[in-house]
């Protein structure tokens, strides 16, 4: 754990949607930490769905810089990234794009646009949670940045329009004028570069931000997914499952998770109309110092069986501690 903390501090030093109905009720008005006021936030802190003592201050706002003008190239021309490295694969409006974790690790948010749809591609290393959101709020596209704060070890994003704070794990605005509203999420999946290339041979891949080119391929969280407990986590550790166990999680309409060992053993797990599938070939981004050297945790796909066939489902492959922190009554098949 000491080495993990050291690596994270090194990483910090290097850096020097359509909204829906209310997801949760607002909390009674509460005292705002003085530090947040000194940091110059313009957030309406009189509205929140969380207790402010759940928030952990880590680094300054935007010290982990979002990518706001993403550049891409055909995946067929990508020759520098090993085949087993993980990417966030997205197929939206007939356009397929890959966002390598070797880039997302150092930026966490990509403000992108596919056709007429503005999206935020997000990744939180401490939860291993990747989710793609529609970044329209009240019908207008907004940019998202990193707040430098965590809740349940998960990234708190903020929008640069009103500076509302948004929980990456749920897509919910947890503080600000939009508190309680929720961003729309689109189906995406963590997959190896090789699998993305085979599935979408005409797809594109995000190219590195020149400001962070030297960090590409490195994992600043060495050994994190094999540690005994999560970093900077203040919640209750689950006692019925390894807190750092990967879980394929579907949040709605009825939350359910499937533990990685069960998927590895069976290859396919069916729960009601959901089908969870696993195949080998993807390296863990949070294991070894070089991402491509990480152990094989495989590719997970989640689809819903319908009368017209299979449809991709919004899901994430996260750690058990995070799944339980945000959904205490979650059923995890294991």
Tab-separated table of C-alpha atoms in Angstrom:
chain	number	residue	atom	x	y	z
A	1	UNK	CA	0.000	0.000	0.000
A	2	UNK	CA	2.908	2.365	0.727
A	3	UNK	CA	4.145	1.894	-2.845
A	4	UNK	CA	0.666	2.575	-4.236
A	5	UNK	CA	0.426	5.826	-2.267
A	6	UNK	CA	3.888	6.834	-3.485
A	7	UNK	CA	2.947	6.146	-7.102
A	8	UNK	CA	-0.245	8.180	-6.798
A	9	UNK	CA	1.647	11.105	-5.289
A	10	UNK	CA	4.111	10.889	-8.165
A	11	UNK	CA	1.233	10.947	-10.630
A	12	UNK	CA	-0.219	14.015	-8.922
A	13	UNK	CA	3.130	15.765	-9.055
A	14	UNK	CA	3.341	15.113	-12.794
A	15	UNK	CA	0.116	16.919	-13.433
A	16	UNK	CA	1.595	19.984	-11.069
A	17	UNK	CA	-26.480	14.941	-21.450
A	18	UNK	CA	-29.494	15.211	-21.171
A	19	UNK	CA	-30.651	15.600	-17.609
A	20	UNK	CA	-33.366	13.383	-16.212
A	21	UNK	CA	-35.682	13.464	-13.231
A	22	UNK	CA	-34.300	13.782	-9.720
A	23	UNK	CA	-32.332	10.679	-8.744
A	24	UNK	CA	-32.234	11.408	-5.007
A	25	UNK	CA	-33.836	13.857	-2.631
A	26	UNK	CA	-31.920	16.923	-1.514
A	27	UNK	CA	-30.179	16.979	1.851
A	28	UNK	CA	-30.985	19.641	4.461
A	29	UNK	CA	-28.745	22.664	4.043
A	30	UNK	CA	-25.325	22.009	5.563
A	31	UNK	CA	-22.124	23.844	6.367
A	32	UNK	CA	-19.763	24.224	3.431
A	33	UNK	CA	-16.094	23.436	4.123
A	34	UNK	CA	-14.084	26.642	4.194
A	35	UNK	CA	-11.488	25.125	1.875
A	36	UNK	CA	-14.012	24.871	-0.944
A	37	UNK	CA	-14.866	28.549	-0.657
A	38	UNK	CA	-11.173	29.465	-0.690
A	39	UNK	CA	-10.755	27.382	-3.843
A	40	UNK	CA	-13.104	29.755	-5.648
A	41	UNK	CA	-15.949	27.392	-6.465
A	42	UNK	CA	-19.090	29.074	-7.831
A	43	UNK	CA	-21.177	25.987	-7.073
A	44	UNK	CA	-24.541	26.476	-5.366
A	45	UNK	CA	-23.639	24.450	-2.280
A	46	UNK	CA	-27.058	25.092	-0.717
A	47	UNK	CA	-28.310	22.163	-2.819
A	48	UNK	CA	-26.843	18.686	-2.432
A	49	UNK	CA	-27.914	15.045	-2.380
A	50	UNK	CA	-24.939	13.903	-0.286
A	51	UNK	CA	-23.332	14.706	3.039
A	52	UNK	CA	-20.325	16.917	2.489
A	53	UNK	CA	-18.238	14.956	4.992
A	54	UNK	CA	-18.238	12.091	2.466
A	55	UNK	CA	-16.085	14.139	0.079
A	56	UNK	CA	-12.304	13.684	0.153
A	57	UNK	CA	-10.143	16.595	-1.031
A	58	UNK	CA	-7.176	15.210	-2.977
A	59	UNK	CA	-5.709	17.701	-5.464
A	60	UNK	CA	-6.665	20.989	-7.088
A	61	UNK	CA	-9.344	21.339	-9.720
A	62	UNK	CA	-8.208	20.275	-13.218
A	63	UNK	CA	-4.787	19.094	-12.000
A	64	UNK	CA	-5.785	15.995	-13.926
A	65	UNK	CA	-6.613	17.770	-17.197
A	66	UNK	CA	-9.550	16.695	-19.318
A	67	UNK	CA	-9.080	16.377	-23.077
A	68	UNK	CA	-11.336	18.971	-24.681
A	69	UNK	CA	-10.215	18.803	-28.317
A	70	UNK	CA	-9.718	15.076	-28.897
A	71	UNK	CA	-7.890	13.911	-32.005
A	72	UNK	CA	-8.276	10.499	-33.623
A	73	UNK	CA	-6.721	8.304	-36.268
A	74	UNK	CA	-7.888	5.061	-37.922
A	75	UNK	CA	-7.363	2.118	-35.593
A	76	UNK	CA	-5.922	0.213	-38.554
A	77	UNK	CA	-2.954	2.609	-38.436
A	78	UNK	CA	-2.287	2.127	-34.704
A	79	UNK	CA	0.933	0.153	-34.289
A	80	UNK	CA	2.441	1.466	-31.036
A	81	UNK	CA	-0.072	0.093	-28.507
A	82	UNK	CA	0.127	-3.621	-27.584
A	83	UNK	CA	-2.908	-5.677	-28.596
A	84	UNK	CA	-3.810	-6.649	-25.024
A	85	UNK	CA	-4.070	-3.113	-23.649
A	86	UNK	CA	-7.578	-2.027	-22.597
A	87	UNK	CA	-9.607	0.616	-24.384
A	88	UNK	CA	-13.072	2.029	-23.798
A	89	UNK	CA	-14.941	0.899	-26.890
A	90	UNK	CA	-17.887	3.003	-28.049
A	91	UNK	CA	-20.247	2.455	-30.984
A	92	UNK	CA	-22.614	5.427	-31.237
A	93	UNK	CA	-24.592	6.768	-34.184
A	94	UNK	CA	-22.733	4.392	-36.481
A	95	UNK	CA	-19.326	5.704	-35.356
A	96	UNK	CA	-16.897	3.453	-33.458
A	97	UNK	CA	-14.141	4.969	-31.324
A	98	UNK	CA	-11.574	3.558	-28.920
A	99	UNK	CA	-10.262	5.502	-25.928
A	100	UNK	CA	-7.134	3.735	-24.575
A	101	UNK	CA	-6.798	3.524	-20.803
A	102	UNK	CA	-3.117	4.438	-21.244
A	103	UNK	CA	-4.513	7.893	-22.115
A	104	UNK	CA	-7.599	7.930	-19.888
A	105	UNK	CA	-5.437	7.071	-16.862
A	106	UNK	CA	-3.849	10.531	-17.091
A	107	UNK	CA	-6.895	12.591	-18.121
A	108	UNK	CA	-9.991	10.747	-16.794
A	109	UNK	CA	-12.404	12.791	-18.964
A	110	UNK	CA	-12.607	13.303	-22.729
A	111	UNK	CA	-15.127	15.888	-23.906
A	112	UNK	CA	-15.992	14.576	-27.350
A	113	UNK	CA	-18.737	14.848	-29.959
A	114	UNK	CA	-20.089	12.219	-32.339
A	115	UNK	CA	-22.325	13.761	-34.963
A	116	UNK	CA	-24.845	15.906	-33.121
A	117	UNK	CA	-24.281	14.109	-29.819
A	118	UNK	CA	-21.878	15.699	-27.304
A	119	UNK	CA	-20.423	13.054	-24.990
A	120	UNK	CA	-18.121	12.794	-21.998
A	121	UNK	CA	-16.001	9.644	-21.934
A	122	UNK	CA	-14.933	9.070	-18.328
A	123	UNK	CA	-12.652	6.734	-16.403
A	124	UNK	CA	-11.933	6.565	-12.669
A	125	UNK	CA	-8.812	4.457	-11.956
A	126	UNK	CA	-9.540	4.010	-8.240
A	127	UNK	CA	-12.875	2.331	-9.061
A	128	UNK	CA	-11.879	1.051	-12.524
A	129	UNK	CA	-15.164	2.545	-13.705
A	130	UNK	CA	-15.584	3.666	-17.318
A	131	UNK	CA	-18.852	5.320	-18.382
A	132	UNK	CA	-19.843	7.407	-21.413
A	133	UNK	CA	-22.356	10.189	-20.762
A	134	UNK	CA	-24.388	12.567	-22.873
A	135	UNK	CA	-22.950	15.900	-21.751
A	136	UNK	CA	-26.030	17.972	-22.394
A	137	UNK	CA	-27.525	19.663	-19.349
A	138	UNK	CA	-30.899	21.321	-19.842
A	139	UNK	CA	-30.454	20.755	-23.562
A	140	UNK	CA	-27.113	22.560	-23.802
A	141	UNK	CA	-23.702	20.930	-24.218
A	142	UNK	CA	-21.326	21.530	-21.319
A	143	UNK	CA	-17.706	20.593	-20.736
A	144	UNK	CA	-16.720	18.464	-17.782
A	145	UNK	CA	-13.521	18.659	-15.766
A	146	UNK	CA	-11.991	16.913	-12.763
A	147	UNK	CA	-12.765	18.517	-9.405
A	148	UNK	CA	-9.769	17.003	-7.607
A	149	UNK	CA	-12.200	15.426	-5.144
A	150	UNK	CA	-13.457	11.915	-4.504
A	151	UNK	CA	-16.471	10.285	-2.899
A	152	UNK	CA	-16.300	6.565	-2.130
A	153	UNK	CA	-12.938	6.716	-3.971
A	154	UNK	CA	-14.797	7.710	-7.133
A	155	UNK	CA	-14.159	10.708	-9.348
A	156	UNK	CA	-16.281	13.799	-8.763
A	157	UNK	CA	-16.606	15.693	-12.037
A	158	UNK	CA	-17.802	19.261	-12.426
A	159	UNK	CA	-19.405	21.058	-15.343
A	160	UNK	CA	-17.835	24.294	-16.511
A	161	UNK	CA	-21.195	26.014	-17.018
A	162	UNK	CA	-22.579	26.211	-13.466
A	163	UNK	CA	-19.867	24.219	-11.662
A	164	UNK	CA	-22.298	21.560	-10.491
A	165	UNK	CA	-20.534	18.526	-9.027
A	166	UNK	CA	-21.352	15.182	-10.659
A	167	UNK	CA	-20.621	11.678	-9.356
A	168	UNK	CA	-18.927	9.720	-12.126
A	169	UNK	CA	-20.142	6.330	-10.873
A	170	UNK	CA	-23.831	7.248	-11.086
A	171	UNK	CA	-23.887	10.259	-13.413
A	172	UNK	CA	-25.814	12.161	-10.747
A	173	UNK	CA	-25.357	15.822	-9.862
A	174	UNK	CA	-24.545	15.657	-6.150
A	175	UNK	CA	-24.077	19.378	-5.445
A	176	UNK	CA	-25.135	22.573	-7.162
A	177	UNK	CA	-28.172	23.990	-8.909
A	178	UNK	CA	-28.672	20.687	-10.765
A	179	UNK	CA	-28.366	18.509	-7.659
A	180	UNK	CA	-30.404	15.341	-8.051
A	181	UNK	CA	-30.455	15.354	-11.845
A	182	UNK	CA	-28.809	12.548	-13.772
A	183	UNK	CA	-26.884	12.360	-17.031
A	184	UNK	CA	-27.883	9.917	-19.734
A	185	UNK	CA	-25.360	7.105	-20.241
A	186	UNK	CA	-24.574	5.260	-23.471
A	187	UNK	CA	-23.505	1.607	-23.767
A	188	UNK	CA	-19.738	1.181	-23.951
A	189	UNK	CA	-17.323	-1.488	-22.803
A	190	UNK	CA	-13.777	-2.106	-21.683
A	191	UNK	CA	-12.134	-4.291	-24.317
A	192	UNK	CA	-8.675	-5.100	-25.587
A	193	UNK	CA	-7.333	-3.102	-28.499
A	194	UNK	CA	-7.178	-6.333	-30.496
A	195	UNK	CA	-10.858	-7.058	-29.889
A	196	UNK	CA	-11.826	-3.492	-30.787
A	197	UNK	CA	-9.830	-3.688	-34.011
A	198	UNK	CA	-11.444	-7.018	-34.928
A	199	UNK	CA	-14.943	-5.768	-34.080
A	200	UNK	CA	-14.591	-2.322	-35.662
A	201	UNK	CA	-11.884	-2.506	-38.358
A	202	UNK	CA	-12.982	0.896	-39.703
A	203	UNK	CA	-13.086	2.495	-36.244
A	204	UNK	CA	-10.931	5.323	-34.909
A	205	UNK	CA	-8.687	5.545	-31.867
A	206	UNK	CA	-7.875	8.505	-29.636
A	207	UNK	CA	-4.313	9.776	-30.003
A	208	UNK	CA	-2.322	10.975	-26.967
A	209	UNK	CA	-2.351	14.559	-25.791
A	210	UNK	CA	1.168	15.855	-26.583
A	211	UNK	CA	1.394	17.310	-23.064
A	212	UNK	CA	1.277	13.808	-21.554
A	213	UNK	CA	3.072	11.763	-24.198
A	214	UNK	CA	5.856	10.650	-21.834
A	215	UNK	CA	3.383	8.981	-19.463
A	216	UNK	CA	1.663	6.842	-22.098
A	217	UNK	CA	1.664	3.132	-21.287
A	218	UNK	CA	2.605	3.675	-17.645
A	219	UNK	CA	0.404	2.753	-14.706
A	220	UNK	CA	0.887	5.098	-11.713
A	221	UNK	CA	-1.225	2.781	-9.511
A	222	UNK	CA	1.112	-0.232	-9.509
A	223	UNK	CA	-0.404	-3.217	-7.707
A	224	UNK	CA	-3.584	-1.341	-6.851
A	225	UNK	CA	-6.059	-4.002	-7.980
A	226	UNK	CA	-4.240	-6.615	-5.876
A	227	UNK	CA	-4.124	-4.511	-2.714
A	228	UNK	CA	-6.061	-5.454	0.408
A	229	UNK	CA	-8.279	-2.382	0.402
A	230	UNK	CA	-9.082	0.654	-1.748
A	231	UNK	CA	-7.190	3.921	-1.538
A	232	UNK	CA	-8.784	7.029	0.025
A	233	UNK	CA	-11.980	5.106	0.815
A	234	UNK	CA	-14.002	6.112	3.883
A	235	UNK	CA	-16.929	3.734	3.525
A	236	UNK	CA	-17.723	0.283	4.834
A	237	UNK	CA	-15.669	-2.556	3.373
A	238	UNK	CA	-17.863	-5.483	2.218
A	239	UNK	CA	-17.284	-8.689	4.167
A	240	UNK	CA	-18.851	-11.140	1.709
A	241	UNK	CA	-16.520	-10.474	-1.232
A	242	UNK	CA	-12.963	-9.278	-1.844
A	243	UNK	CA	-13.391	-5.474	-2.004
A	244	UNK	CA	-10.976	-5.294	-4.960
A	245	UNK	CA	-12.745	-8.021	-6.926
A	246	UNK	CA	-13.843	-6.910	-10.379
A	247	UNK	CA	-17.611	-6.970	-10.830
A	248	UNK	CA	-19.590	-6.510	-14.041
A	249	UNK	CA	-22.360	-4.187	-12.872
A	250	UNK	CA	-25.662	-3.198	-14.453
A	251	UNK	CA	-27.203	-0.348	-12.458
A	252	UNK	CA	-30.706	-0.174	-13.910
A	253	UNK	CA	-33.514	-0.920	-13.990
A	254	UNK	CA	-32.714	-3.594	-11.374
A	255	UNK	CA	-29.096	-3.496	-10.153
A	256	UNK	CA	-27.136	-6.736	-10.432
A	257	UNK	CA	-23.459	-7.618	-10.503
A	258	UNK	CA	-21.467	-10.664	-11.594
A	259	UNK	CA	-18.054	-11.330	-10.041
A	260	UNK	CA	-15.144	-11.842	-12.426
A	261	UNK	CA	-14.147	-15.348	-11.173
A	262	UNK	CA	-17.636	-16.670	-11.932
A	263	UNK	CA	-17.486	-15.233	-15.439
A	264	UNK	CA	-13.996	-16.619	-15.999
A	265	UNK	CA	-15.140	-20.049	-14.864
A	266	UNK	CA	-18.380	-20.222	-16.836
A	267	UNK	CA	-17.674	-17.953	-19.792
A	268	UNK	CA	-21.309	-16.838	-19.859
A	269	UNK	CA	-23.769	-16.031	-17.077
A	270	UNK	CA	-27.464	-15.325	-17.639
A	271	UNK	CA	-29.584	-13.361	-15.178
A	272	UNK	CA	-33.189	-12.792	-16.226
A	273	UNK	CA	-32.890	-11.079	-19.641
A	274	UNK	CA	-29.223	-10.096	-19.179
A	275	UNK	CA	-26.320	-12.063	-20.640
A	276	UNK	CA	-22.798	-11.522	-19.270
A	277	UNK	CA	-19.947	-12.914	-21.408
A	278	UNK	CA	-16.208	-13.209	-20.779
A	279	UNK	CA	-13.264	-13.884	-23.077
A	280	UNK	CA	-9.523	-13.771	-22.434
A	281	UNK	CA	-7.107	-11.232	-23.854
A	282	UNK	CA	-7.255	-7.929	-21.926
A	283	UNK	CA	-4.509	-6.810	-19.538
A	284	UNK	CA	-5.324	-5.189	-16.214
A	285	UNK	CA	-4.481	-1.488	-16.381
A	286	UNK	CA	-3.947	-1.376	-12.605
A	287	UNK	CA	-1.510	-4.237	-12.035
A	288	UNK	CA	2.042	-3.780	-13.353
A	289	UNK	CA	4.039	-0.625	-14.049
A	290	UNK	CA	3.630	-1.170	-17.786
A	291	UNK	CA	-0.037	-1.651	-18.616
A	292	UNK	CA	0.625	-4.294	-21.265
A	293	UNK	CA	2.425	-6.423	-18.649
A	294	UNK	CA	-0.656	-6.611	-16.410
A	295	UNK	CA	-2.296	-9.969	-15.792
A	296	UNK	CA	-5.097	-11.060	-18.099
A	297	UNK	CA	-8.480	-10.038	-16.661
A	298	UNK	CA	-10.297	-10.623	-19.929
A	299	UNK	CA	-13.025	-8.858	-21.876
A	300	UNK	CA	-16.578	-8.582	-20.570
A	301	UNK	CA	-19.662	-7.985	-22.685
A	302	UNK	CA	-23.175	-7.400	-21.337
A	303	UNK	CA	-26.259	-7.569	-23.547
A	304	UNK	CA	-30.006	-7.767	-23.041
A	305	UNK	CA	-32.021	-10.438	-24.841
A	306	UNK	CA	-35.064	-8.931	-26.555
A	307	UNK	CA	-37.647	-10.182	-29.031
A	308	UNK	CA	-35.615	-8.590	-31.819
A	309	UNK	CA	-32.255	-9.953	-30.666
A	310	UNK	CA	-29.439	-8.826	-28.378
A	311	UNK	CA	-28.952	-5.189	-27.406
A	312	UNK	CA	-25.875	-3.701	-25.680
A	313	UNK	CA	-26.443	-2.629	-22.087
A	314	UNK	CA	-24.977	0.266	-20.118
A	315	UNK	CA	-22.661	-1.342	-17.589
A	316	UNK	CA	-19.295	-0.945	-15.936
A	317	UNK	CA	-16.576	-3.300	-14.768
A	318	UNK	CA	-15.818	-1.917	-11.340
A	319	UNK	CA	-14.481	-3.047	-7.975
A	320	UNK	CA	-16.808	-4.678	-5.458
A	321	UNK	CA	-16.187	-2.038	-2.788
A	322	UNK	CA	-17.419	0.715	-5.126
A	323	UNK	CA	-20.437	-1.258	-6.290
A	324	UNK	CA	-21.505	-1.818	-2.682
A	325	UNK	CA	-20.699	1.748	-1.612
A	326	UNK	CA	-23.140	3.160	-4.131
A	327	UNK	CA	-25.626	0.251	-3.981
A	328	UNK	CA	-25.576	-1.268	-0.514
A	329	UNK	CA	-28.253	-3.874	-1.295
A	330	UNK	CA	-26.692	-4.935	-4.586
A	331	UNK	CA	-26.874	-8.628	-5.452
A	332	UNK	CA	-23.491	-9.864	-6.693
A	333	UNK	CA	-23.496	-13.293	-8.308
A	334	UNK	CA	-20.295	-15.137	-7.392
